[in-house]
Tab-separated table of C-alpha atoms in Angstrom:
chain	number	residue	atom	x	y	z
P	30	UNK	CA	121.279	101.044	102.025
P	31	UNK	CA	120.298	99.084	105.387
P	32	UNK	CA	120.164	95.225	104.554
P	33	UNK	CA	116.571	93.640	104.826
P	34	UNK	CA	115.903	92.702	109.054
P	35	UNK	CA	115.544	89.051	109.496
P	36	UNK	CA	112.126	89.001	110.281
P	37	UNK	CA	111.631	87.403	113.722
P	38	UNK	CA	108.399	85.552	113.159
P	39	UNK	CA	108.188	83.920	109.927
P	40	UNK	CA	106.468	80.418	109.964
P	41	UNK	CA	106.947	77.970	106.905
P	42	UNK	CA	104.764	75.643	108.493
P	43	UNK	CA	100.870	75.731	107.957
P	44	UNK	CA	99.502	78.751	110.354
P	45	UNK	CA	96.268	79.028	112.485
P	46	UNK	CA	97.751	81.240	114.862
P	47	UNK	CA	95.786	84.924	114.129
P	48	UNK	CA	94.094	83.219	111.079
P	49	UNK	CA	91.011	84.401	112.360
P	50	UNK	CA	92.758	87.815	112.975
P	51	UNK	CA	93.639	87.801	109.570
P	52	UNK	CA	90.640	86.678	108.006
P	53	UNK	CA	88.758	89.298	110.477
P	54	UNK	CA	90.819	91.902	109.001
P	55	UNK	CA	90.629	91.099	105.289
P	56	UNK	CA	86.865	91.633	105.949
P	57	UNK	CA	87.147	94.767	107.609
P	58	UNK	CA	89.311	96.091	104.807
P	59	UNK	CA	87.520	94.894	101.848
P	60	UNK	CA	84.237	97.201	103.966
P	61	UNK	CA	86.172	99.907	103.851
P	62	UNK	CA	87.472	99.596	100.257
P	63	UNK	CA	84.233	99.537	99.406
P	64	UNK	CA	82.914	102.468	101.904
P	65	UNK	CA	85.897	104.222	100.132
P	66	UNK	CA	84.898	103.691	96.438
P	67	UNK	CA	80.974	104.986	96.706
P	68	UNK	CA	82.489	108.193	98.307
P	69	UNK	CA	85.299	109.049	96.479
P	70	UNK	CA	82.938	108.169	93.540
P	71	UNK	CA	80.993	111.212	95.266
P	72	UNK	CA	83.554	113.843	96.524
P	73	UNK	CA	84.965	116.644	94.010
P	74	UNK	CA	84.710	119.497	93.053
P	75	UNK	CA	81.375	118.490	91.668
P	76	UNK	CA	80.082	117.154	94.972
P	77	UNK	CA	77.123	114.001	94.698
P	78	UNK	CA	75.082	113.405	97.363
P	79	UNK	CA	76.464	110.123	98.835
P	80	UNK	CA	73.032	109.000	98.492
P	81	UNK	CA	72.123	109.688	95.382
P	82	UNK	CA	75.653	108.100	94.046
P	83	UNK	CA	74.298	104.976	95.823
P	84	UNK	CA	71.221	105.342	93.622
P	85	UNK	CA	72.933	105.875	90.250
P	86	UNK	CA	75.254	103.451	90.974
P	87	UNK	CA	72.894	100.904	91.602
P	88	UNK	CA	70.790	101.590	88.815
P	89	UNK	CA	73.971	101.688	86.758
P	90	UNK	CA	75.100	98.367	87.703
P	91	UNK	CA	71.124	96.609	87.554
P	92	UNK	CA	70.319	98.398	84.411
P	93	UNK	CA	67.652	100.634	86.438
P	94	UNK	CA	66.248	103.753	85.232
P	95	UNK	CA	67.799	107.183	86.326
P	96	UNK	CA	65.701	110.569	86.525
P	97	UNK	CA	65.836	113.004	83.724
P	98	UNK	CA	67.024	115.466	86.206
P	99	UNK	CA	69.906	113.452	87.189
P	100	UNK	CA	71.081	112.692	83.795
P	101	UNK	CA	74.150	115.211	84.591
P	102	UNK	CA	75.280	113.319	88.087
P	103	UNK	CA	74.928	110.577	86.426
P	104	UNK	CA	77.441	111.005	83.715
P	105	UNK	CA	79.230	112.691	86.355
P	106	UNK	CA	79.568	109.421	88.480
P	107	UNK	CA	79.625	106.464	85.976
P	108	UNK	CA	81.775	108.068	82.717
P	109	UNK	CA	84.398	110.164	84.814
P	110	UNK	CA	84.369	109.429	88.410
P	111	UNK	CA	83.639	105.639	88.405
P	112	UNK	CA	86.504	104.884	86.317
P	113	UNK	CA	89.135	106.929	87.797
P	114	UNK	CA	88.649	105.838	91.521
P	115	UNK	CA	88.641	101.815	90.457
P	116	UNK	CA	91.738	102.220	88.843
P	117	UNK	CA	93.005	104.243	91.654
P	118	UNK	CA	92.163	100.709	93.973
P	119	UNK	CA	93.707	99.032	91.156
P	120	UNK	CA	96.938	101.027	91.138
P	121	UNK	CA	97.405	101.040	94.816
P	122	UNK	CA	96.529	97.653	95.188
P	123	UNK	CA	99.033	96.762	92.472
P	124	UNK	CA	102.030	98.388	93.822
P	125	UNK	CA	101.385	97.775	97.589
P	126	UNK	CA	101.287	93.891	96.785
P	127	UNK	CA	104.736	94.384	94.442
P	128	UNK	CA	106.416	96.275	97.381
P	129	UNK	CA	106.143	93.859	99.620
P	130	UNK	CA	107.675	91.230	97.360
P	131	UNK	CA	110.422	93.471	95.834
P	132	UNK	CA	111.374	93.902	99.477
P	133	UNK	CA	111.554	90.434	99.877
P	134	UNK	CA	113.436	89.563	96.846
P	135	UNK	CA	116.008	92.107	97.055
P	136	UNK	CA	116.009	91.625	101.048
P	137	UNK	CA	116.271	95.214	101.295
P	138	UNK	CA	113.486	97.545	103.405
P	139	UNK	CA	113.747	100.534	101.103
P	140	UNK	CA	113.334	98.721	97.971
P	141	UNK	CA	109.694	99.921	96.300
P	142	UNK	CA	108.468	98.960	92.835
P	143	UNK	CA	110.545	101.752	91.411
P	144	UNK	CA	113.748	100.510	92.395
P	145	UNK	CA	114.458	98.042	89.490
P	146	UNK	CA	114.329	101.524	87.268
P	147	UNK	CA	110.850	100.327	85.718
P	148	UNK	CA	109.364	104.058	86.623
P	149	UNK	CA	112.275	105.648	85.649
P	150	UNK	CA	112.559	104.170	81.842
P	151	UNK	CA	108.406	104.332	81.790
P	152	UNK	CA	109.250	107.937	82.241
P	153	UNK	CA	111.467	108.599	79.130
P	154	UNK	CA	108.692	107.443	76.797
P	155	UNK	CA	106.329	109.843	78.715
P	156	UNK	CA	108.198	112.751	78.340
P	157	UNK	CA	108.791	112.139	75.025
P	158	UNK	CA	104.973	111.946	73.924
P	159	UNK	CA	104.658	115.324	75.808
P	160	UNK	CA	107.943	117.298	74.894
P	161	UNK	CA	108.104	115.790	71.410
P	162	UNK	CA	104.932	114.694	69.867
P	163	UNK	CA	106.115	110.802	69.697
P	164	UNK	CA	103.560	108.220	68.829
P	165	UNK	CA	100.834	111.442	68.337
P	166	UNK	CA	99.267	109.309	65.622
P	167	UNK	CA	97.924	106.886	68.580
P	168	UNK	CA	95.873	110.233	70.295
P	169	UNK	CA	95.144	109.645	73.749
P	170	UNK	CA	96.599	106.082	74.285
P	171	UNK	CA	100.260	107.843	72.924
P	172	UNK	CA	101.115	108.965	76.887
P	173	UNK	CA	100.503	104.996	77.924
P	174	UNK	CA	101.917	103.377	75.194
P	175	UNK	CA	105.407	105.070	75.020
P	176	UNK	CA	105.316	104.768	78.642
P	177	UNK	CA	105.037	101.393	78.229
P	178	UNK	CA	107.069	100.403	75.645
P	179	UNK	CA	110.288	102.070	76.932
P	180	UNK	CA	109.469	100.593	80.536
P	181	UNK	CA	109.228	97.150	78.780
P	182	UNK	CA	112.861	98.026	77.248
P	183	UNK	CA	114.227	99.534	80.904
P	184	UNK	CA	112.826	95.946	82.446
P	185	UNK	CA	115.149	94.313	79.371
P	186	UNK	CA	118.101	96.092	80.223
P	187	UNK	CA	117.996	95.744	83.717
P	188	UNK	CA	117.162	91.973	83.601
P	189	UNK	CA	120.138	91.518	81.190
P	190	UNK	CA	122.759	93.820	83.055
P	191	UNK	CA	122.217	92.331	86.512
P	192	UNK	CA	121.700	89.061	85.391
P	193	UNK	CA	125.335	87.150	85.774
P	194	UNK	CA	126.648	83.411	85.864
P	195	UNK	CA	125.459	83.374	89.577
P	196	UNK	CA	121.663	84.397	88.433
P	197	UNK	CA	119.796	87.474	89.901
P	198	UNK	CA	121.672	88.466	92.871
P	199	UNK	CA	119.790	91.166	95.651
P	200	UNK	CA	122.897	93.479	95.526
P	201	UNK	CA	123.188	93.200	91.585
P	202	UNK	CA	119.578	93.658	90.601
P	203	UNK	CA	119.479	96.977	92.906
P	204	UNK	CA	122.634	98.508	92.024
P	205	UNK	CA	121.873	97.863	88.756
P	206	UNK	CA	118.009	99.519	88.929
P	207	UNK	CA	119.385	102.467	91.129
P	208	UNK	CA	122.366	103.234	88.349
P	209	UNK	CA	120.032	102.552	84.894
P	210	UNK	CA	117.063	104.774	86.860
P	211	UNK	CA	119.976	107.659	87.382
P	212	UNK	CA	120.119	107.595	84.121
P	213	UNK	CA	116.689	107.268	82.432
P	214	UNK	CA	115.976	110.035	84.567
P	215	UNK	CA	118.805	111.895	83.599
P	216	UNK	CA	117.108	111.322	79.663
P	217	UNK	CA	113.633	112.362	80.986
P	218	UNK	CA	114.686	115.730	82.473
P	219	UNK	CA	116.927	116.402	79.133
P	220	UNK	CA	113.545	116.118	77.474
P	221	UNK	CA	111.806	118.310	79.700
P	222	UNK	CA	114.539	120.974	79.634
P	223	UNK	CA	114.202	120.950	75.723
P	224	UNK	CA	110.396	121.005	75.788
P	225	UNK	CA	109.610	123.563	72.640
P	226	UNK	CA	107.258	125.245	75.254
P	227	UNK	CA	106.343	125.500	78.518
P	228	UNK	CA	102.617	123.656	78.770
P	229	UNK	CA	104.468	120.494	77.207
P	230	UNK	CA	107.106	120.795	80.091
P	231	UNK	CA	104.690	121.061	82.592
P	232	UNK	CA	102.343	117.714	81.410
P	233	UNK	CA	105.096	116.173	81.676
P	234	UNK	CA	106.196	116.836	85.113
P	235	UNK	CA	102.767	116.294	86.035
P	236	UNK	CA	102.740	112.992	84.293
P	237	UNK	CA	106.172	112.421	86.365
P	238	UNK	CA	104.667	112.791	89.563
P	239	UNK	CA	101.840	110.531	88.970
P	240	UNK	CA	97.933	111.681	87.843
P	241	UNK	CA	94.979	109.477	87.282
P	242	UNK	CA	93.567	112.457	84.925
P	243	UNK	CA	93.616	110.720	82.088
P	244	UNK	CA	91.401	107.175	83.283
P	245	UNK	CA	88.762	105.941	81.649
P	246	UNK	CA	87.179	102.759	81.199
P	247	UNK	CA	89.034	101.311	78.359
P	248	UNK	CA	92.215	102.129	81.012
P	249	UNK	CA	90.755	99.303	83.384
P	250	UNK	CA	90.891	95.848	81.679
P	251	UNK	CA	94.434	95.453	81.224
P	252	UNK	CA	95.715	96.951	84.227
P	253	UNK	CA	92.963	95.131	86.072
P	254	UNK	CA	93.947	91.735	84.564
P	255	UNK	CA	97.847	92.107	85.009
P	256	UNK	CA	97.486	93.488	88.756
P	257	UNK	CA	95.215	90.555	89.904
P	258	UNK	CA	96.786	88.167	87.937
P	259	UNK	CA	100.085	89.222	90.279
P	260	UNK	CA	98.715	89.489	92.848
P	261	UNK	CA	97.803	85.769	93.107
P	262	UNK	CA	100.783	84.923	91.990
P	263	UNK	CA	102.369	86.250	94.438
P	264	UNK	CA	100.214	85.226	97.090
P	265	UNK	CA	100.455	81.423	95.875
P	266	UNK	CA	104.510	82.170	96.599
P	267	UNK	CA	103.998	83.513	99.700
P	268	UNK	CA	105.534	80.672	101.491
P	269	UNK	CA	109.028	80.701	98.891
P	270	UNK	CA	108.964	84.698	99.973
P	271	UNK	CA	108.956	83.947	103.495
P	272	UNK	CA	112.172	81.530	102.763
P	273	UNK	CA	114.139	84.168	100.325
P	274	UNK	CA	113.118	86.930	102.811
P	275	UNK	CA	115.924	84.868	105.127
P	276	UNK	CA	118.143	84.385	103.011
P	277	UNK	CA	119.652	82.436	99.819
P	278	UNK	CA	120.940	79.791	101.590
P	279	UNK	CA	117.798	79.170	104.362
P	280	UNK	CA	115.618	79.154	101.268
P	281	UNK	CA	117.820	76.842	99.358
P	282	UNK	CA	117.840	74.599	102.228
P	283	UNK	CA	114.042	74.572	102.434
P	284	UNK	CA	113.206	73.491	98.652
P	285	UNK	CA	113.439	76.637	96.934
P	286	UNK	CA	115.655	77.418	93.478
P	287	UNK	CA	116.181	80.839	94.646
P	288	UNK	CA	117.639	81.902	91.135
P	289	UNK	CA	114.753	80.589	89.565
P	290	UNK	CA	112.129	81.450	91.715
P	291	UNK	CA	114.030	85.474	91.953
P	292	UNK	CA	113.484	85.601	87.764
P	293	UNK	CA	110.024	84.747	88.090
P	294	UNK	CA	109.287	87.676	90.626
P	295	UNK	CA	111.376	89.689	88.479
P	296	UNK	CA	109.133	89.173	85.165
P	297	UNK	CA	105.866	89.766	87.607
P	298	UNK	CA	107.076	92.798	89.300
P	299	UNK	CA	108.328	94.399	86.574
P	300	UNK	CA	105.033	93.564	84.588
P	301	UNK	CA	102.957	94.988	86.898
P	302	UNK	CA	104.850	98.165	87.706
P	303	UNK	CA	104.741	98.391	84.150
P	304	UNK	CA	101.305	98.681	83.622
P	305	UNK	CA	100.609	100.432	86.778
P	306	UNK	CA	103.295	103.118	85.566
P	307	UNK	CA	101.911	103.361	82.286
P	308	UNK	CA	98.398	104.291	83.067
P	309	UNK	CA	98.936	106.401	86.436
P	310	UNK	CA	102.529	107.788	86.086
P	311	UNK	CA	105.007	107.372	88.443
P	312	UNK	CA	102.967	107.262	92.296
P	313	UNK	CA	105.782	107.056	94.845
P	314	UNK	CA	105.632	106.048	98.483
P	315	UNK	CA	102.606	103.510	98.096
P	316	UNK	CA	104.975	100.546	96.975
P	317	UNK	CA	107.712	101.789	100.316
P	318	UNK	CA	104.950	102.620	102.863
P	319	UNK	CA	102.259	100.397	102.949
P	320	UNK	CA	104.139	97.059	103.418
P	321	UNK	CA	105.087	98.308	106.162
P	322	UNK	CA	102.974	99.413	107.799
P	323	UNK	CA	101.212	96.181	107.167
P	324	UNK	CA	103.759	94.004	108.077
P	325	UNK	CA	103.395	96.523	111.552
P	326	UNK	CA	100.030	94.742	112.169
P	327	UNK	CA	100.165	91.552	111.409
P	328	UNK	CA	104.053	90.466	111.433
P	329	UNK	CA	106.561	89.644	108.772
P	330	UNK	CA	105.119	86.181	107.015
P	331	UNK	CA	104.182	87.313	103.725
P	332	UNK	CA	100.559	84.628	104.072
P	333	UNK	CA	99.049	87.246	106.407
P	334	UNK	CA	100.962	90.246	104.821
P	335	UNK	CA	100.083	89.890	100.929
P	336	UNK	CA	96.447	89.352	101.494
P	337	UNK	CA	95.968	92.966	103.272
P	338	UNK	CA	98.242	94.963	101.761
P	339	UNK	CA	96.432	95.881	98.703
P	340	UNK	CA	93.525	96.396	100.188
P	341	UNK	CA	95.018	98.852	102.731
P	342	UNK	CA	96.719	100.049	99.673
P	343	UNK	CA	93.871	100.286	97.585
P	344	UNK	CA	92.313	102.007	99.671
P	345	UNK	CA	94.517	104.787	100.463
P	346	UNK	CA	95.264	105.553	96.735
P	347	UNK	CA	91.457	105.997	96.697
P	348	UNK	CA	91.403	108.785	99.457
P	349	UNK	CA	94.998	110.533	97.911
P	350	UNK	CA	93.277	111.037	94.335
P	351	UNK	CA	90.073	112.268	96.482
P	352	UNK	CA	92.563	114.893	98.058
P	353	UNK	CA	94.610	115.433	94.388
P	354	UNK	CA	91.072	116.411	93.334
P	355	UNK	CA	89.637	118.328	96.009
P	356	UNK	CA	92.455	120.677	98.047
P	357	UNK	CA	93.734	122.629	94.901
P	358	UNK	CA	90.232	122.547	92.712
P	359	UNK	CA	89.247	123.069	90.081
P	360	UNK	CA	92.864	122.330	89.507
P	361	UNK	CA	94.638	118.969	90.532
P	362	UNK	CA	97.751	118.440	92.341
P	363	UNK	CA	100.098	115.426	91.712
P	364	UNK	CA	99.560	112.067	92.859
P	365	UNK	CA	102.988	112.218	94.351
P	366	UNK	CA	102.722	115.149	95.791
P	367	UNK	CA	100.178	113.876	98.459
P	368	UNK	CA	101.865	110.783	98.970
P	369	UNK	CA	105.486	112.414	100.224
P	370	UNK	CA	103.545	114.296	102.070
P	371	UNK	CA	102.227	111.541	104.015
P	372	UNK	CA	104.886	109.070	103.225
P	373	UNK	CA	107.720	111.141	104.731
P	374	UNK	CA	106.292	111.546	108.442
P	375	UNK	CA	104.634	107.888	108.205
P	376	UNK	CA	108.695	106.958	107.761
P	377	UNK	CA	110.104	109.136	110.182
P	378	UNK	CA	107.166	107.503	112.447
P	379	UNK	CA	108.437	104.198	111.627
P	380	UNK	CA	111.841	104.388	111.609
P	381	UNK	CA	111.578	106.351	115.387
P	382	UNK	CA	109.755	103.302	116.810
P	383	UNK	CA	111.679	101.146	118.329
P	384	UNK	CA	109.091	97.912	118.886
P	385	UNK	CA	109.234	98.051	115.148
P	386	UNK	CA	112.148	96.272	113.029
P	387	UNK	CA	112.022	97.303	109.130
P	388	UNK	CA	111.351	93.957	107.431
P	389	UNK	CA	109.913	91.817	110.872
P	390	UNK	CA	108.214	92.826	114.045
């Protein structure tokens, strides 16, 4: 795999230069977030009247009172379609913000949450609540609980395998996630292939691929909490991220106790993706493409980059359940489906334009 590009235009100074740039763009995102919300809260295969979700939406949220006649809509739009779309903003938001700091802490451009072999060991519990009945007793929380649990132990095992004298090590921690997700994916296939029928294979392929099916609002609070919570993390390190992002010894040099700071954004990360992975399956492309494409507008320094990334990617998990919902109804396609589909030529794009260098500007 291609090392991480020195990025050309990192500051570690305090920045005014495109602040207002920034800032402009924060609010023009956070508009269309919210643009995005109300109408995939409306589009399906059930359409709502934008309109009228505006309505019930505001009288949801102010305690108004909602027509008799609009009793269906409304459960429509608050108890199924509500839900669903914030946690796809969460979800996007959540692994946009942990690509861009995996990338920087392995210092490689095609890292993505999935490549410390979180997904991959989230995935063995999955399959085995839908190929074998574990954890049944917990009903409709099984799925995200033994998808959870075994990521928890894949995040164990990796942190203990690539951990050495030396610390965590870029080349260690992703040879290490690459090999151990090989092989937890090698367990979750075995499962699938022994499914006792063919419905149980097929949830969990689904599952595999990513789905927000399943999201209520008892999904939200914890993967709310654990994404934000991140997410400011990770912005209050965004000036150690710049330094690791060139290297162990620059970042030394400027302050930072890289093996230190590298375990911390290893416990984060792999918390997040976690979560994420337990309540939305495994959504790929969103952690790969949207730093980048980020870092395209504004530059490499990770002050102006972690602030927009999860909205942009917020926003376009939003509009890729929309589509999951709406091109194949009344069935639904896979998350991941959509987002190779658009994360393939968006890569080709990037990797075919030459102003752009993977990692920097």
């Amino acid at each position: 795999m291609p090392a991480h590009g020195r990025p050309r235009n990192l500051r570690l100074l305090p920045w005014t230069a495109g602040r207002d740039q920034v800032i402009s763009r924060i609010s023009a995102l956070v508009g269309v977030l919210v643009v995005s919300i109300v109408a995939g809260v409306a589009l399906g295969p059930v359409s709502v009247p934008f309109g009228v979700t505006v309505d019930l939406l505001r009288a949801a949220f102010t305690g108004g009172t909602v027509p008799a006649d609009l009793a269906g809509q409304y459960h429509i739009v608050w108890d199924i379609r509500l839900p669903r779309v914030l946690l796809a903003a969460v979800v996007g938001a959540g692994l946009s913000a942990v690509g861009v700091a995996i990338q920087a802490m392995v210092r490689n451009a095609l890292a993505d949450p999935y490549v410390l072999g979180i997904s991959s060991g989230a995935s063995v519990g999955a399959t085995a609540v839908a190929t074998m009945g574990v954890l049944s007793g917990l009903g409709v929380y099984a799925l995200s609980t033994g998808a959870f649990l075994t990521g928890l132990g894949a995040t164990a095992l990796v942190y203990l395998t690539a951990r050495s004298s030396g610390g965590l090590t870029p080349l260690r921690l992703v040879l290490t996630g690459t090999a151990l997700a090989y092989g937890f994916s090698a367990v979750a296939m075995l499962l699938v292939f022994q499914a006792p029928h063919g419905e149980a294979a097929r949830a969990a392929m689904f599952w595999l691929l990513g789905s927000l099916g399943g999201a209520d609002w008892k999904s939200l609070p914890v993967a709310t909490v654990v994404t934000f919570a991140g997410i400011g993390y990770l912005m209050a390190k965004a000036r150690p991220l710049n330094a690791l992002a060139m290297g162990d010894e620059t970042a030394t040099t400027l302050g930072v106790e890289v093996n230190r700071f590298r375990t911390h954004l290893f416990i984060v990360t792999a918390a997040i993706t976690g979560v994420l992975v337990a309540v939305s399956g495994a959504v790929g492309f969103v952690g790969l493409m949207l730093p980048h494409l980020t870092r395209m507008a504004v530059g490499a320094d990770h002050r102006k980059v972690l602030p927009l990334a999860p909205l942009a990617g917020a926003s376009f998990l939003v509009w890729v359940d929309v589509a999951a919902r709406m091109l194949a109804a009344p069935e639904e396609l896979p998350l991941g489906v959509i987002t190779a589909a658009i994360g393939v030529p968006c890569f080709i794009f990037l990797m075919r334009r030459r102003a752009y260098v993977f990692g920097g500007r």
